[in-house]
CSV table of C-alpha atoms in Angstrom, one decimal:
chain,number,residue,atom,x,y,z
A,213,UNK,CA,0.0,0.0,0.0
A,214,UNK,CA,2.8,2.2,1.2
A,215,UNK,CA,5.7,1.7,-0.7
A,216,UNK,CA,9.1,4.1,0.2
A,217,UNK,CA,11.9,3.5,-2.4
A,218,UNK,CA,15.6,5.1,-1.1
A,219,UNK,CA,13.8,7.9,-0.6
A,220,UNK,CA,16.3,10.7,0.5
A,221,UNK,CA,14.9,14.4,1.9
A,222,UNK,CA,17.1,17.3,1.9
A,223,UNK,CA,17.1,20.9,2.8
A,224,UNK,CA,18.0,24.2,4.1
A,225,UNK,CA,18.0,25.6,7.7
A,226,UNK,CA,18.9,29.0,7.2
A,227,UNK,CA,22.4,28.7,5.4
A,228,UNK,CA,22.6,25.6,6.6
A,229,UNK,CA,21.9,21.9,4.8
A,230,UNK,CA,20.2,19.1,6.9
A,231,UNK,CA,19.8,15.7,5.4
A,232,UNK,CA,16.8,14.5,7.2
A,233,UNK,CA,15.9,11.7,5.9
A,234,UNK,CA,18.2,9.3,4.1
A,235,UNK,CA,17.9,6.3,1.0
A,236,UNK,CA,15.0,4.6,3.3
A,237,UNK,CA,13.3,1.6,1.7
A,238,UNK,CA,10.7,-0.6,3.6
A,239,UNK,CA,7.0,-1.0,2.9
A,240,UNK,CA,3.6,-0.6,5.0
A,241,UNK,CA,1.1,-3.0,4.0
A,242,UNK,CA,-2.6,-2.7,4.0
A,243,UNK,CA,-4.0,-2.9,7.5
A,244,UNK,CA,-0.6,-2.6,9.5
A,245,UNK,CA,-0.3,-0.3,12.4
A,246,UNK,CA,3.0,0.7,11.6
A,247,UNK,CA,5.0,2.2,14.2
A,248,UNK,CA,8.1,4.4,13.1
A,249,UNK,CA,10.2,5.3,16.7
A,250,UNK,CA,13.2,7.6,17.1
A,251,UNK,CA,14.2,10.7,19.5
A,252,UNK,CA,13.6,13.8,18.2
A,253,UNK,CA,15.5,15.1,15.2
A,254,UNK,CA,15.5,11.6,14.3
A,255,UNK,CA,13.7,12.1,10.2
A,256,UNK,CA,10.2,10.3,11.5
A,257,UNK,CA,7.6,13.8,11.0
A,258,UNK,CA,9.5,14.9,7.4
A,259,UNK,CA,9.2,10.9,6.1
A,260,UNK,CA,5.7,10.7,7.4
A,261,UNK,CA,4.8,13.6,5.6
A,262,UNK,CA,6.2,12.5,2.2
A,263,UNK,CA,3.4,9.8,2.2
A,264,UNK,CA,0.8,12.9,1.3
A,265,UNK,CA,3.4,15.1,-0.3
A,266,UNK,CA,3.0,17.9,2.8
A,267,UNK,CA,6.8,17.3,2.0
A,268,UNK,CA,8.7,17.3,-0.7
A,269,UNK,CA,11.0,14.2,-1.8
A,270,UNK,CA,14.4,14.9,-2.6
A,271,UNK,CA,15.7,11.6,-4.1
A,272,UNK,CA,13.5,8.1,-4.7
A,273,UNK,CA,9.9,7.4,-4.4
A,274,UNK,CA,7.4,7.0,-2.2
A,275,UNK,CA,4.5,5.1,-4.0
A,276,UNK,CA,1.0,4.7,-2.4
A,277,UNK,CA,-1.4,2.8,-4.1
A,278,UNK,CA,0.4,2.2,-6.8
A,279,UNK,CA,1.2,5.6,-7.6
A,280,UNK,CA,4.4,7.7,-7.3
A,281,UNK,CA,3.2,10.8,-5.1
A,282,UNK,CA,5.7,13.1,-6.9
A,283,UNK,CA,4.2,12.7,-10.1
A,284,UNK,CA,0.9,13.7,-9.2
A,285,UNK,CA,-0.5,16.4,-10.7
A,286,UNK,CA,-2.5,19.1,-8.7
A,287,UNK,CA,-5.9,17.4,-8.9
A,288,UNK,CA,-4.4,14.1,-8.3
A,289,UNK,CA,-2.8,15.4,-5.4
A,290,UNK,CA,-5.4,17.0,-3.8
A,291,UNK,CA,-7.7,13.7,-4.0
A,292,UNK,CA,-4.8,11.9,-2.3
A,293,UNK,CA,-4.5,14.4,0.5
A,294,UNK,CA,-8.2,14.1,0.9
A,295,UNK,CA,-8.3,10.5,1.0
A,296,UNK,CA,-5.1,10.2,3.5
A,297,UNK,CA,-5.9,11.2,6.9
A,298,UNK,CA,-3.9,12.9,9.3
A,299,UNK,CA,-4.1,13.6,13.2
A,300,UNK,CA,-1.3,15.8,15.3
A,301,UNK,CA,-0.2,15.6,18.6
A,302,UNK,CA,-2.1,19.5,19.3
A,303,UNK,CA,-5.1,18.5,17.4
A,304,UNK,CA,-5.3,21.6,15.0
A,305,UNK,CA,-9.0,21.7,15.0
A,306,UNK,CA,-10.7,24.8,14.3
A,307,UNK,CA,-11.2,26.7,17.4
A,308,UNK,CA,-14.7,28.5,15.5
A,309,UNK,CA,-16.0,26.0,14.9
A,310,UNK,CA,-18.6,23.2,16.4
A,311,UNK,CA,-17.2,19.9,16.5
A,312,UNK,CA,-19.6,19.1,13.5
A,313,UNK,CA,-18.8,21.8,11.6
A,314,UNK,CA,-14.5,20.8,12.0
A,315,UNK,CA,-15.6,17.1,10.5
A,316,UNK,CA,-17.9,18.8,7.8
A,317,UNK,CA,-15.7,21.1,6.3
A,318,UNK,CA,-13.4,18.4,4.4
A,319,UNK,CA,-16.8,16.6,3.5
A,320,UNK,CA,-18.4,20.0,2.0
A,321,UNK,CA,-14.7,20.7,0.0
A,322,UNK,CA,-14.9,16.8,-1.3
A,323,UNK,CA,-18.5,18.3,-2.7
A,324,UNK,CA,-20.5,16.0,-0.3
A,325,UNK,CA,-24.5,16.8,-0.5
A,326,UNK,CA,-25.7,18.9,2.8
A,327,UNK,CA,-27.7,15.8,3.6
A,328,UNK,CA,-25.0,12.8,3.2
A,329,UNK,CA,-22.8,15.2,5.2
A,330,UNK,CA,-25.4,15.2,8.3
A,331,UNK,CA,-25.5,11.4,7.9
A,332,UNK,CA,-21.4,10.7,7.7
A,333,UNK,CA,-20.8,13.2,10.4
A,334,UNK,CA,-23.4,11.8,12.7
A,335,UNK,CA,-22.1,8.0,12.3
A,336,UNK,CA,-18.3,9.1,12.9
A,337,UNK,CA,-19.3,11.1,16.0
A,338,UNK,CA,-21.6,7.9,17.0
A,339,UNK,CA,-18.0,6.0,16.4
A,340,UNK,CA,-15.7,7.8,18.1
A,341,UNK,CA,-18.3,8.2,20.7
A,342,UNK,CA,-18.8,12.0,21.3
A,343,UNK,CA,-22.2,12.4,19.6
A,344,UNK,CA,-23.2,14.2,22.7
A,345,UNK,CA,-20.6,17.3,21.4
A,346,UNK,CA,-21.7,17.7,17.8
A,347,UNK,CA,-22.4,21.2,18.9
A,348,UNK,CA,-19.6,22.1,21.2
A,349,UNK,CA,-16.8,24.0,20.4
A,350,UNK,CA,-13.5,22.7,21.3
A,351,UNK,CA,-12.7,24.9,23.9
A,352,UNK,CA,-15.0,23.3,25.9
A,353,UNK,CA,-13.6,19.8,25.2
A,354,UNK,CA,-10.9,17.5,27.0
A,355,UNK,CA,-7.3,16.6,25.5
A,356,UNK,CA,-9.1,13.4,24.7
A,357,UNK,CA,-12.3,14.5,23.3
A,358,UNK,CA,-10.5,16.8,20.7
A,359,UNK,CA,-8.3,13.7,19.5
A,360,UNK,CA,-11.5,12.0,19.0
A,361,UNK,CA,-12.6,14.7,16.9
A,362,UNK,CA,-9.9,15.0,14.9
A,363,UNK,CA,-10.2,11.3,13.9
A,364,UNK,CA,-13.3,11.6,13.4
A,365,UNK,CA,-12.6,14.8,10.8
A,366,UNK,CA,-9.5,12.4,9.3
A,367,UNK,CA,-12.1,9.3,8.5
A,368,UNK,CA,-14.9,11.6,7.4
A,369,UNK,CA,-13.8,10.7,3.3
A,370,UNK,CA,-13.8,7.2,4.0
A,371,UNK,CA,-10.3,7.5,4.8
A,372,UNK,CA,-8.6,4.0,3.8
A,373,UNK,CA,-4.8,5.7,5.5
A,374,UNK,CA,-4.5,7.6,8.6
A,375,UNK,CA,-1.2,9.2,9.7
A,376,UNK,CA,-0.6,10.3,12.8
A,377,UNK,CA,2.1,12.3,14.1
A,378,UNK,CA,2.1,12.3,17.9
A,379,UNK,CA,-1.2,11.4,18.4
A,380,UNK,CA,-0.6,10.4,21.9
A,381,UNK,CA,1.7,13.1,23.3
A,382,UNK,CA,-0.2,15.9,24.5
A,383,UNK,CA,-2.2,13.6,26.6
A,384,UNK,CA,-2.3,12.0,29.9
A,385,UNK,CA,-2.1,7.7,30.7
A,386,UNK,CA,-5.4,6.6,30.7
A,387,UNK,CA,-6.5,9.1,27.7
A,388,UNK,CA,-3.4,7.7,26.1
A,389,UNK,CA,-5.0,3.9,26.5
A,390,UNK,CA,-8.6,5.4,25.0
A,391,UNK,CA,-7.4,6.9,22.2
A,392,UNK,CA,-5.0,3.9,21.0
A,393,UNK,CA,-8.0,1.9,21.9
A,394,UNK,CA,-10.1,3.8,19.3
A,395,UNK,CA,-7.4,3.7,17.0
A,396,UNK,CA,-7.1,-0.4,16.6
A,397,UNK,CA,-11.1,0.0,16.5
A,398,UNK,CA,-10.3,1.8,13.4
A,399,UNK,CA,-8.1,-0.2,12.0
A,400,UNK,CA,-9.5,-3.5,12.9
A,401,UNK,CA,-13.4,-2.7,12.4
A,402,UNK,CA,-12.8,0.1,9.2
A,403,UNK,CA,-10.0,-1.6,7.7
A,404,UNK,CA,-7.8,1.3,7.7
A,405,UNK,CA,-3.9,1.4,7.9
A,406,UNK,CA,-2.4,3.4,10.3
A,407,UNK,CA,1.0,5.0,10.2
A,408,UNK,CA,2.3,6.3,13.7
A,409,UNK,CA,5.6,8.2,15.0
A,410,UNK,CA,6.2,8.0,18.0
A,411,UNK,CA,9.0,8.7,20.4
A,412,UNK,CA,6.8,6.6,23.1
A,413,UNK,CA,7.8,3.2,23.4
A,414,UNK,CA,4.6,2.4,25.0
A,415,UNK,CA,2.8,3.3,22.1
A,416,UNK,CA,4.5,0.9,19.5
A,417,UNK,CA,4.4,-1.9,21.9
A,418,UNK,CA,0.6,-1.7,22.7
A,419,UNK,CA,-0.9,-1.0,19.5
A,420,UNK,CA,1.6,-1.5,16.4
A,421,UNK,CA,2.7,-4.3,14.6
A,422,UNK,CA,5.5,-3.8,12.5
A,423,UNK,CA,7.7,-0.6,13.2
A,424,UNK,CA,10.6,1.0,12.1
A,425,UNK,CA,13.5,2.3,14.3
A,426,UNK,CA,15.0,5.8,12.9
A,427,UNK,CA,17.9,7.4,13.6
A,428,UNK,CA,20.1,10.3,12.2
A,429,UNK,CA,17.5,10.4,9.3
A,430,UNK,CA,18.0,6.6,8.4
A,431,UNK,CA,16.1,3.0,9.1
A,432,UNK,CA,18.5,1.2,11.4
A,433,UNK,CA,16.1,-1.6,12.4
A,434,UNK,CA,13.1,-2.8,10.7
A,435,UNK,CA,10.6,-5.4,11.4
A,436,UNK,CA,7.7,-7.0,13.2
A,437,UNK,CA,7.5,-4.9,16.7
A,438,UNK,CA,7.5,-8.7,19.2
A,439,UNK,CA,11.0,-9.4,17.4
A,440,UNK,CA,12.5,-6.3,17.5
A,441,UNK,CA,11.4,-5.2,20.6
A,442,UNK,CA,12.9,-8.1,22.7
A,443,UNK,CA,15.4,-9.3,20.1
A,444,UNK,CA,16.8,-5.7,19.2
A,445,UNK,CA,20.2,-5.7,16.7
A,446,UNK,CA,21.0,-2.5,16.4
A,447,UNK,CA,22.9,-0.4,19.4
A,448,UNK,CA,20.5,2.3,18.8
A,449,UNK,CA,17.7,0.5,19.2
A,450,UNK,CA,18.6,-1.6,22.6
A,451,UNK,CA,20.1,1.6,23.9
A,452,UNK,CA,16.5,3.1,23.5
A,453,UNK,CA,14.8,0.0,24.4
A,454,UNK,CA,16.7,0.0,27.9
A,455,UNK,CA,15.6,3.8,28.4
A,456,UNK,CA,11.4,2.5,27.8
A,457,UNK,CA,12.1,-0.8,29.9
A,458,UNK,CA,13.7,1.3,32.5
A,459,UNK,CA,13.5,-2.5,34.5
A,460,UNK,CA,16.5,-2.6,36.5
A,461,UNK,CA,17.6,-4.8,39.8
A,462,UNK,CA,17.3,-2.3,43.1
A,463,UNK,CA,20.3,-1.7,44.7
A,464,UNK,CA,19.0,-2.5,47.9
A,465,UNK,CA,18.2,-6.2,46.9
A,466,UNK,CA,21.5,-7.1,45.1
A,467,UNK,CA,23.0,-5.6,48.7
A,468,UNK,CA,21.3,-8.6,50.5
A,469,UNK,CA,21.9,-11.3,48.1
A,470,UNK,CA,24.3,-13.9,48.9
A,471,UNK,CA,25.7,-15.6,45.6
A,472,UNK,CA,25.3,-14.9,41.7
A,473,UNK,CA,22.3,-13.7,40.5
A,474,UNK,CA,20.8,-14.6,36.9
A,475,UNK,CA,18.3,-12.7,34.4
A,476,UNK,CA,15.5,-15.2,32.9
A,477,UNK,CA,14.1,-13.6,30.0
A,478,UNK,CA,10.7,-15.3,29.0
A,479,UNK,CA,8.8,-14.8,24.7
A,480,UNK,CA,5.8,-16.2,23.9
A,481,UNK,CA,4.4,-18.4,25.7
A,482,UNK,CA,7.1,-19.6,28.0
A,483,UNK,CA,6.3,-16.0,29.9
A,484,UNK,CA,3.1,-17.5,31.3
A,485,UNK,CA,4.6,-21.1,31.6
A,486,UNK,CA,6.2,-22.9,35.1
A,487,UNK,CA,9.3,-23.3,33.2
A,488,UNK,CA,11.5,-22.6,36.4
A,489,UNK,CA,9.7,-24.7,38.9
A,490,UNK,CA,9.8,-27.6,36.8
A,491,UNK,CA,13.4,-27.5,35.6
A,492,UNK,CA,14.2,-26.8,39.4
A,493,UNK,CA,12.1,-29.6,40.9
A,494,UNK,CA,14.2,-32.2,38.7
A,495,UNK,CA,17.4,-31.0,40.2
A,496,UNK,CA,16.3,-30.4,43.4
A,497,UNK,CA,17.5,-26.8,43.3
A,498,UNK,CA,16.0,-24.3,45.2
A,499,UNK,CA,15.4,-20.6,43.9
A,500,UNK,CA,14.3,-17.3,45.0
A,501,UNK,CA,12.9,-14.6,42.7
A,502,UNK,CA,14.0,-11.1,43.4
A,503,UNK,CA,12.3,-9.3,41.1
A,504,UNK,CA,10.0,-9.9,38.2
A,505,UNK,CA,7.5,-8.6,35.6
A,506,UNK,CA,5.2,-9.6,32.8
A,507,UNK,CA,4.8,-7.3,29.7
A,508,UNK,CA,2.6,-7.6,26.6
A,509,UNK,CA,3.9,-6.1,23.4
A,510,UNK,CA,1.5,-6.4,20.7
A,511,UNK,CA,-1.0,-8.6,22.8
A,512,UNK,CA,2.2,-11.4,22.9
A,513,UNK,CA,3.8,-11.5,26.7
A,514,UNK,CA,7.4,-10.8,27.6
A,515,UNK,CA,8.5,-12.1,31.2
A,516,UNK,CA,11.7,-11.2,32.8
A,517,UNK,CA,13.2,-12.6,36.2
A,518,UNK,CA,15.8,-11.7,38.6
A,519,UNK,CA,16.8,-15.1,40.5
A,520,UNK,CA,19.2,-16.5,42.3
A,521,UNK,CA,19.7,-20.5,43.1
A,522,UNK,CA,20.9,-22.2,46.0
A,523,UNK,CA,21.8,-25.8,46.1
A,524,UNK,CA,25.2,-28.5,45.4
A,525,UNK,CA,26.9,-26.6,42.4
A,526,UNK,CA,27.1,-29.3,40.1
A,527,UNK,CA,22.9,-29.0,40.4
A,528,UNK,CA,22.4,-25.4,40.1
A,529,UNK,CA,25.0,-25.9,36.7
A,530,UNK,CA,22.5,-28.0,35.2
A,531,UNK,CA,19.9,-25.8,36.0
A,532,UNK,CA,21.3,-23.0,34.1
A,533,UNK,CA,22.4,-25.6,31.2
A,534,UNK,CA,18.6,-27.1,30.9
A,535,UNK,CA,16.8,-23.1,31.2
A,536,UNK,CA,19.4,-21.7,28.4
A,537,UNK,CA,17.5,-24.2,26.1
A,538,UNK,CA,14.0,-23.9,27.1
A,539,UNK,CA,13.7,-19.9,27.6
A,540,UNK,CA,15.0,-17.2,25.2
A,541,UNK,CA,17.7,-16.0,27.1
A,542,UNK,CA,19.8,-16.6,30.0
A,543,UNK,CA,22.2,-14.0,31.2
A,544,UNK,CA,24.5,-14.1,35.2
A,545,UNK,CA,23.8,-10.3,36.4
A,546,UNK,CA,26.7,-7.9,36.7
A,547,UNK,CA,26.5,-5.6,39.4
C-alpha cells in the first residue's frame, strides 16, 4: 500500500543543509499499524509527511497505491491528501468551529451533498463516541475529546490511510490507553492502515505491529514490533529499548543477596509457563525470585526474572544448562 523507495529528503535551515531523511526503503502493507520510533530530530515527522506530499522528496519514491506521489499532478494530489488522513499531537482543529462543523468542512470541500454530510458526520461522531458534542466548540472539550474529533474529521472521506504524528503526546495515561484503543477500532473494524511516530515506546508496543527504528535520518532496524522489541540488533535500538524498559535490579536487593544472581528472560508463551519450577524440581535446586515482571507487546507477553539459586553446584549448573535451552535467554547479572 505504502511503498518508500531510497527515498532521501534534503534541505535548508537557514544557510545551513540538513539531510533529514536518508535512502530509506521498507514497505507498510494494508491494515498494518506501523509504528516508526526515534528521539527527536531523528527524520520520523519529514518521512511521514512524504506519504501525502505535505513534503517534498528529494531523491527516490514514495508510492501509495500504486502511484508515485511526486508525479501527481494538482488534482491528483489534492484527491490523495483528501483521502489520507492525518491527526497531530495538538489537534489543529478549528477553534470557531462546532465539533460538526470541524468534521464537515473536508466533506463539503470533497462536494459531499448537505444531507450525506449530516448522515457521515453523525455515524463518525456515534464511532468515536462524542455524539453528545456535535455542537460544542473545542474549547470546551478534553485533550481526549478533541483527538476524537480530529479522527473523526480524518475518516470523514472514507479515509482508507491515517497518519498520525504524535497522536498520543499531549495527553495524559489513561486518555493515552482510550485513544489507541479507538485507533485499533479503526483499523480492525474500518479496515484502515495506520501510520504512527512515535517517540513513546509504549505506544508501539501496545498497539503496532511492524515498526521502524530511525535514527540520524535513516532505518536502522526494521521489522515485526515482538521481534524487535525483545530481540533488538541495532545499538541504537537496545540503547532506547533499555531507556522504555527502565527495569532494573534495586540496589537494595542485590546488597542482601548472597551468591550470583541470573536474568530469565521469557517470549511467547514460555512468559506464562512454570518453566522454572519444573526444571528446578528435577534437580532439586531451590530458587528465590527477586524481582519480576510480565509485559505484553502487541497482545504477545514478555516475562523477565531476577533469581538466584541455591543448592550442590554441580545441580544449580545444570539448571542454568537445561533453562538456556527452554527460555529465550539466560544472562549471570553484573552488578
Amino acid at each position: 500500500m505504502i511503498q518508500f523507495n531510497n527515498v532521501s529528503v534534503s534541505f535548508k535551515d537557514g544557510k545551513k543543509p540538513v539531510n533529514a531523511v536518508k535512502n530509506v526503503t521498507f514497505a507498510i502493507e494494508e491494515k498494518d499499524i506501523f509504528g516508526i520510533a526515534g528521539g527527536s530530530g531523528a527524520g520520523k515527522s519529514t518521512l511521514l509527511r512524504t506519504i501525502n506530499q505535505l513534503q517534498k522528496i528529494t531523491d527516490g519514491d514514495v508510492i501509495v497505491n500504486g502511484k508515485a506521489v511526486k508525479e501527481l499532478k494538482h488534482k491528483e494530489l489534492h484527491d490523495l491528501r483528501r483521502n489520507v488522513g492525518m491527526i497531530f499531537q495538538h489537534f489543529n482543529l478549528a477553534e470557531s468551529k462546532t465539533v460538526y462543523e470541524n468534521i464537515a468542512f473536508s466533506l463539503e470541500d470533497a462536494g459531499w451533498k448537505k444531507e450525506d454530510i449530516e448522515k457521515r458526520v453523525a455515524e463518525l461522531l456515534e464511532f468515536v463516541k462524542i455524539s453528545e458534542k456535535r455542537d460544542v466548540y473545542p474549547a470546551k472539550l478534553s485533550g481526549g475529546q478533541k483527538q476524537r474529533v480530529a479522527i473523526a474529521r480524518a475518516l470523514a472521506n472514507n479515509t482508507k490511510i491515517l497518519l498520525c504524528d504524535e497522536p498520543t503526546s499531549a495527553l495524559d495515561a489513561e486518555t493515552t490507553n482510550s485513544v489507541l484503543k479507538l485507533l485499533r477500532e479503526v483499523n480492525e473494524k474500518l479496515g484502515v492502515t495506520i501510520v504512527i511516530i512515535t517517540h513513546e515506546l509504549d505506544v508501539i508496543k501496545s498497539i503496532c505491529n511492524k515498526v521502524a527504528v530511525m535514527r540520524n535520518g535513516e532505518v536502522v532496524e526494521l521489522g515485526d514490533v515482538y521481534e524487535v522489541f525483545t530481540n533488538p540488533k541495532h545499538e541504537f535500538t537496545k540503547e532506547l529499548l533499555s531507556h522504555g524498559q527502565n527495569f532494573k535490579l534495586p540496589e537494595e536487593v542485590v546488597h542482601n543477596v548472597k551468591g550470583d544472581i541470573y536474568k530469565l528472560t521469557y517470549k511467547g508463551d514460555g512468559a506464562t509457563e512454570s518453566i522454572l519450577s519444573q526444571v528446578t524440581a528435577e534437580h532439586k535446586v531451590q530458587f528465590n525470585i527477586l524481582h519480576g515482571k510480565i509485559e505484553y507487546i502487541s497482545s504477545r507477553p514478555l516475562g523477565i526474572l531476577f533469581v538466584n539459586f541455591s543448592g550442590d553446584e554441580k545441580s544449580v549448573q545444570s539448571v542454568i544448562d537445561e533453562l538456556k535451552t527452554k527460555i529465550f535467554k539466560l544472562e549471570k547479572y553484573e552488578h
